[in-house]
mmCIF file of C-alpha atoms in Angstrom:
data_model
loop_
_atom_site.group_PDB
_atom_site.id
_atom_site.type_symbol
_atom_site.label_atom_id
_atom_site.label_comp_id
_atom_site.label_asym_id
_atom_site.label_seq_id
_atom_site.Cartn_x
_atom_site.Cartn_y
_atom_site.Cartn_z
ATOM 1 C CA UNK A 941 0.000 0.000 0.000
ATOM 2 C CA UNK A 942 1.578 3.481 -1.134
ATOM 3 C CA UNK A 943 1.004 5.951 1.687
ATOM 4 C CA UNK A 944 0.418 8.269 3.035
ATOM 5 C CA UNK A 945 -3.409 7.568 2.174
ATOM 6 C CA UNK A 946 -6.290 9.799 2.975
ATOM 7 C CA UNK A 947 -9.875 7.675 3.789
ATOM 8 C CA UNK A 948 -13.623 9.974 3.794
ATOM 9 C CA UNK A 949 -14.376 9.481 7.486
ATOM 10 C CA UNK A 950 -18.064 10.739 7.891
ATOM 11 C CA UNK A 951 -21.514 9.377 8.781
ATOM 12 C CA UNK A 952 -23.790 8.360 5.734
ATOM 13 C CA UNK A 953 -25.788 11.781 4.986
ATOM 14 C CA UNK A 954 -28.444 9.418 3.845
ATOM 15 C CA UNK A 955 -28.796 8.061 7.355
ATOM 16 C CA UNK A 956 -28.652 11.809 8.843
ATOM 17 C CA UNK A 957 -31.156 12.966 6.357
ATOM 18 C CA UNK A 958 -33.537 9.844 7.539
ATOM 19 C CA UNK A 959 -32.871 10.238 11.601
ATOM 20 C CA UNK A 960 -33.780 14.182 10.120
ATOM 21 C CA UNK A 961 -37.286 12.964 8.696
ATOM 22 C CA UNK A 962 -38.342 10.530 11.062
ATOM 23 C CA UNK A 963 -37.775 13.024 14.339
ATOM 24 C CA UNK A 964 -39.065 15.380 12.432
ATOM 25 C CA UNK A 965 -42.099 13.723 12.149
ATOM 26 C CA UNK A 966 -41.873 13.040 15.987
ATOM 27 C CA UNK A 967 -42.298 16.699 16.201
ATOM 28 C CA UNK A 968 -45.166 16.680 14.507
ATOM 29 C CA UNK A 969 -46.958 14.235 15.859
ATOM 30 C CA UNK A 970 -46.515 14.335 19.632
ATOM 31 C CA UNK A 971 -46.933 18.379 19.014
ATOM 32 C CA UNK A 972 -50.280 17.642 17.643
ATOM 33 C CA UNK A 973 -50.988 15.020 20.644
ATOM 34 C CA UNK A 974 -50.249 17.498 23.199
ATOM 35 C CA UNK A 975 -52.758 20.591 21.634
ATOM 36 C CA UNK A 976 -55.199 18.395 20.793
ATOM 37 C CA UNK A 977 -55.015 16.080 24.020
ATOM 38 C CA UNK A 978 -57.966 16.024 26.097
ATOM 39 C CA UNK A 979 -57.671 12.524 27.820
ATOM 40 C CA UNK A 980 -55.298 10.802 30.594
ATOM 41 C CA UNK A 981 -52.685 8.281 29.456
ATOM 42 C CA UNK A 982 -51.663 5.097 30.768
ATOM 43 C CA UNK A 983 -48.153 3.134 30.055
ATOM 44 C CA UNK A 984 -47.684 -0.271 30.296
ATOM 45 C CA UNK A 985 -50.213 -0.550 32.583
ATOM 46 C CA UNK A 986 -48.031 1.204 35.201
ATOM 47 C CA UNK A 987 -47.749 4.790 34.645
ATOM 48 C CA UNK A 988 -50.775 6.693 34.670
ATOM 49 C CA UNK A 989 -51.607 10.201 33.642
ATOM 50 C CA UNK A 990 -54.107 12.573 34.049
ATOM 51 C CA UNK A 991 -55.190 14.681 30.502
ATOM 52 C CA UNK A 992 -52.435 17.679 32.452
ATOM 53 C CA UNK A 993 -49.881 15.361 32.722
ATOM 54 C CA UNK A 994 -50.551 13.272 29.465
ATOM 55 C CA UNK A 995 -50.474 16.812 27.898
ATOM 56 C CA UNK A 996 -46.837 17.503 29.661
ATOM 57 C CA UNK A 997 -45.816 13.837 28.529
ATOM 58 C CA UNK A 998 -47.021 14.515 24.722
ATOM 59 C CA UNK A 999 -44.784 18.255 25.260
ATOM 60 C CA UNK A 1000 -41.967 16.413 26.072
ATOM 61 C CA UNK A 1001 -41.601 13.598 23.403
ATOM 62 C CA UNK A 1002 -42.003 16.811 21.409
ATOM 63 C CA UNK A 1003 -39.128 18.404 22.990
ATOM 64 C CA UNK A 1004 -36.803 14.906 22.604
ATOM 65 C CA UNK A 1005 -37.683 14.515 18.864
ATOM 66 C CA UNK A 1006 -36.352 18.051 18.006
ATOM 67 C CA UNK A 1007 -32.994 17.732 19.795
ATOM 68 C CA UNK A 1008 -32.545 14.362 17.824
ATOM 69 C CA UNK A 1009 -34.128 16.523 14.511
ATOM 70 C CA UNK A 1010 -31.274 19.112 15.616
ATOM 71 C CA UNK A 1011 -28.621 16.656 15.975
ATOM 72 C CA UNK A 1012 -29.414 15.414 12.455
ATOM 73 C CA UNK A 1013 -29.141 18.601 11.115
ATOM 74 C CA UNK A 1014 -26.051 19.375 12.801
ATOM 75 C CA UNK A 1015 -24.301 16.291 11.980
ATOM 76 C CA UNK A 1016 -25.530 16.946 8.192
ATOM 77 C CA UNK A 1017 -24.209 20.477 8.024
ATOM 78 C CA UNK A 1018 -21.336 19.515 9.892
ATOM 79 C CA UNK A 1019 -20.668 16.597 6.817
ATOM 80 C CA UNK A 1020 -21.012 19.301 4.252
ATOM 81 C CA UNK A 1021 -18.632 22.031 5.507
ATOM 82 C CA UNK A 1022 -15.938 19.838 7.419
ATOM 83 C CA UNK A 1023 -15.215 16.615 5.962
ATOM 84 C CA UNK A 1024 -13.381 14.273 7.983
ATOM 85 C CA UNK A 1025 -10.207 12.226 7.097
ATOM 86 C CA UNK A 1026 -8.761 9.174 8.746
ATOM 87 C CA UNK A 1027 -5.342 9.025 7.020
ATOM 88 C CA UNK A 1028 -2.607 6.309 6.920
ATOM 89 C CA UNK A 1029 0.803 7.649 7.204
ATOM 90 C CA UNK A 1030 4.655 6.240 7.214
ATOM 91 C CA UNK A 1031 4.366 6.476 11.146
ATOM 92 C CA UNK A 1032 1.247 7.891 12.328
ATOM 93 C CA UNK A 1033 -2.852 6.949 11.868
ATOM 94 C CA UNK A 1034 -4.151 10.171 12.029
ATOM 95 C CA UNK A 1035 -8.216 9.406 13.176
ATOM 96 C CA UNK A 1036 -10.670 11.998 13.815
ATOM 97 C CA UNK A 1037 -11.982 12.100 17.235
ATOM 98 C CA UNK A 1038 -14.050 13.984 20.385
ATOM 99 C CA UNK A 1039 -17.420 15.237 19.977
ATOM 100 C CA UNK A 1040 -18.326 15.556 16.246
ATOM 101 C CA UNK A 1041 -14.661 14.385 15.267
ATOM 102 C CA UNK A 1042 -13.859 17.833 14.839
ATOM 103 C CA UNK A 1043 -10.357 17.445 16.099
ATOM 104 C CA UNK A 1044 -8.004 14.733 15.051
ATOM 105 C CA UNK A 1045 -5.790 12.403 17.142
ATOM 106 C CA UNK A 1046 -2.117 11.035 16.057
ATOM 107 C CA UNK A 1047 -1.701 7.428 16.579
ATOM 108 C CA UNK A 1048 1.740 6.085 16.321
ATOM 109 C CA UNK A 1049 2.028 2.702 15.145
ATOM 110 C CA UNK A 1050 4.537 1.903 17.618
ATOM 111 C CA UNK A 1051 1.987 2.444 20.199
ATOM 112 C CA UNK A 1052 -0.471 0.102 19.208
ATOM 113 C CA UNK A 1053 -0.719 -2.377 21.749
ATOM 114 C CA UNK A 1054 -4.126 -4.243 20.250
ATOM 115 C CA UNK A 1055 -6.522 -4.021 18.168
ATOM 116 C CA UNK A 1056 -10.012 -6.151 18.500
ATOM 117 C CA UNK A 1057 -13.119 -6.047 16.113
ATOM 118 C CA UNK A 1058 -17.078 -6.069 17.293
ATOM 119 C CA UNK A 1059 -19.699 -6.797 15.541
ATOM 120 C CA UNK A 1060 -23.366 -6.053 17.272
ATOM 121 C CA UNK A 1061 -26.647 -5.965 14.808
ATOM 122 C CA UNK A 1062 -25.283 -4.620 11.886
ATOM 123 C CA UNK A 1063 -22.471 -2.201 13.002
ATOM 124 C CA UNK A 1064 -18.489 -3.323 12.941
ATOM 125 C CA UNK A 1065 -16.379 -1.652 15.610
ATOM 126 C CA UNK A 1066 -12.395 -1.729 15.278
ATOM 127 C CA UNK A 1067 -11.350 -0.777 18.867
ATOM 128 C CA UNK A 1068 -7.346 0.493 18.291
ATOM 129 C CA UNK A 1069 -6.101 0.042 22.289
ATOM 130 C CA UNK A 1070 -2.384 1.953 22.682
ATOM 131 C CA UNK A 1071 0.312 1.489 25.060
ATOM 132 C CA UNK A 1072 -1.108 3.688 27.292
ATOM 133 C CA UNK A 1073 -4.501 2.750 27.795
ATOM 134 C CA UNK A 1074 -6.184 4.843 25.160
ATOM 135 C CA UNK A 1075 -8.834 3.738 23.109
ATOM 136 C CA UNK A 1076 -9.900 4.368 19.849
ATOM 137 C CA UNK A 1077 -12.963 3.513 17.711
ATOM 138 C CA UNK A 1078 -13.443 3.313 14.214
ATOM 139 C CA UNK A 1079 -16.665 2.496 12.858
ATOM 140 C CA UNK A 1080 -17.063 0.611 9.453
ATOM 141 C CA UNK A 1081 -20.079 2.727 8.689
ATOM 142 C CA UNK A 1082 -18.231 5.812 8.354
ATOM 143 C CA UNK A 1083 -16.086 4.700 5.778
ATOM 144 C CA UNK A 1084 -17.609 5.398 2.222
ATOM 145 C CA UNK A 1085 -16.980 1.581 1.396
ATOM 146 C CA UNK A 1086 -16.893 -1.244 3.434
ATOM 147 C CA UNK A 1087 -13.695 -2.293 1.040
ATOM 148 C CA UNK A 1088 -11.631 0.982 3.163
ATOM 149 C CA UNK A 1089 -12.540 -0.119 6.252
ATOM 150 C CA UNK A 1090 -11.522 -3.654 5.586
ATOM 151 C CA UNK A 1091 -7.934 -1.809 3.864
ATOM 152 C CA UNK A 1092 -7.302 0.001 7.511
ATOM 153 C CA UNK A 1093 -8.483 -2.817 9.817
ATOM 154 C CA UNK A 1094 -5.812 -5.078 7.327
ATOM 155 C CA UNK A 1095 -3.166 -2.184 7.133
ATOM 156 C CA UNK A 1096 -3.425 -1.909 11.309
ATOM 157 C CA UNK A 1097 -3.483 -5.635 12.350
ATOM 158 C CA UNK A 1098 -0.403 -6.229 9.902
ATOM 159 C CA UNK A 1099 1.517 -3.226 11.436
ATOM 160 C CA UNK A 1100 0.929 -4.115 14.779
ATOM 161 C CA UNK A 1101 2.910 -7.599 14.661
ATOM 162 C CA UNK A 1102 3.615 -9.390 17.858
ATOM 163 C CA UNK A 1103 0.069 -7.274 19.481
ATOM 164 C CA UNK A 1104 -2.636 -8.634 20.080
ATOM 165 C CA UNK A 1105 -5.309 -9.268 16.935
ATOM 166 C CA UNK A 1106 -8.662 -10.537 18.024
ATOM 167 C CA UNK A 1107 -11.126 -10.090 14.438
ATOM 168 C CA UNK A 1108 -14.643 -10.776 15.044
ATOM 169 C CA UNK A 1109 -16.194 -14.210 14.557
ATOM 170 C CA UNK A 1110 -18.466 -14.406 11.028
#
């Protein structure tokens, strides 16, 4: 592999736009529920509500499905104006990381201590662990391809000879 090479390292806007939509429509709904409620509500047949308090309950789900809306919209905008990059270099795996990956973190190779792979539903997690302690993530779904995360996972487990390598069963 020639490096230094440069990997898109964002979520799927198609995902963002559909999280977008569907809390969206949250918003709708429950704000619709709670001006047009007149009746108590019961869940699970152990929470009960009077019409006030079913009112307050509809106001909140309201509330909840336009921070997620907001967070969509965020994480879209955020997409469009400031790309991320996970690049492979001679020394150093330069991830993005911290809240929105809007800074970026140096790995040194050297450091690598482990690497293990997790797969839960239908999301694959590559866990980088350094000398240190740290931990890293990398999340197949924010590769463009599945092929690039499958190129860095490779890349990383056959730099890190002689530390440990634990893929995920199939």
């Amino acid at each position: 592999m020639e490096l230094p090479k440069r990997y898109h390292y964002n979520p799927s806007p198609p995902m963002a736009i559909l999280g977008l939509v569907f809390f969206g429509l949250g918003i709708l709904l429950f704000s619709s529920k709670a001006q047009h409620n007149d009746r108590g509500l019961i869940l699970w047949h152990l929470i009960e509500f009077g019409p006030g308090g079913a009112t307050m309950f509809y106001w909140v789900l309201t509330v909840v499905s336009g921070l997620f809306s907001l967070m969509g919209l965020i994480l879209l905008v955020r997409t469009a104006v400031f790309p991320r990059f996970l690049e492979l270099g001679d020394e150093v795996l330069t991830l993005p990381a911290g809240y929105l990956h809007l800074k970026s973190s140096n790995i040194r190779y050297s450091d690598v201590e482990g690497l293990w792979e997790t797969r839960f539903n239908f999301q694959t997690i590559l866990t980088v662990v350094l000398s240190n302690g740290q931990r890293y993530h990398m999340t197949r779904s924010m590769f463009e391809d599945a092929k690039y995360y499958e190129e860095v996972r490779d890349f990383l487990a056959s730099r890190s000879v002689g530390n440990e390598f634990c893929p995920a069963s199939r």
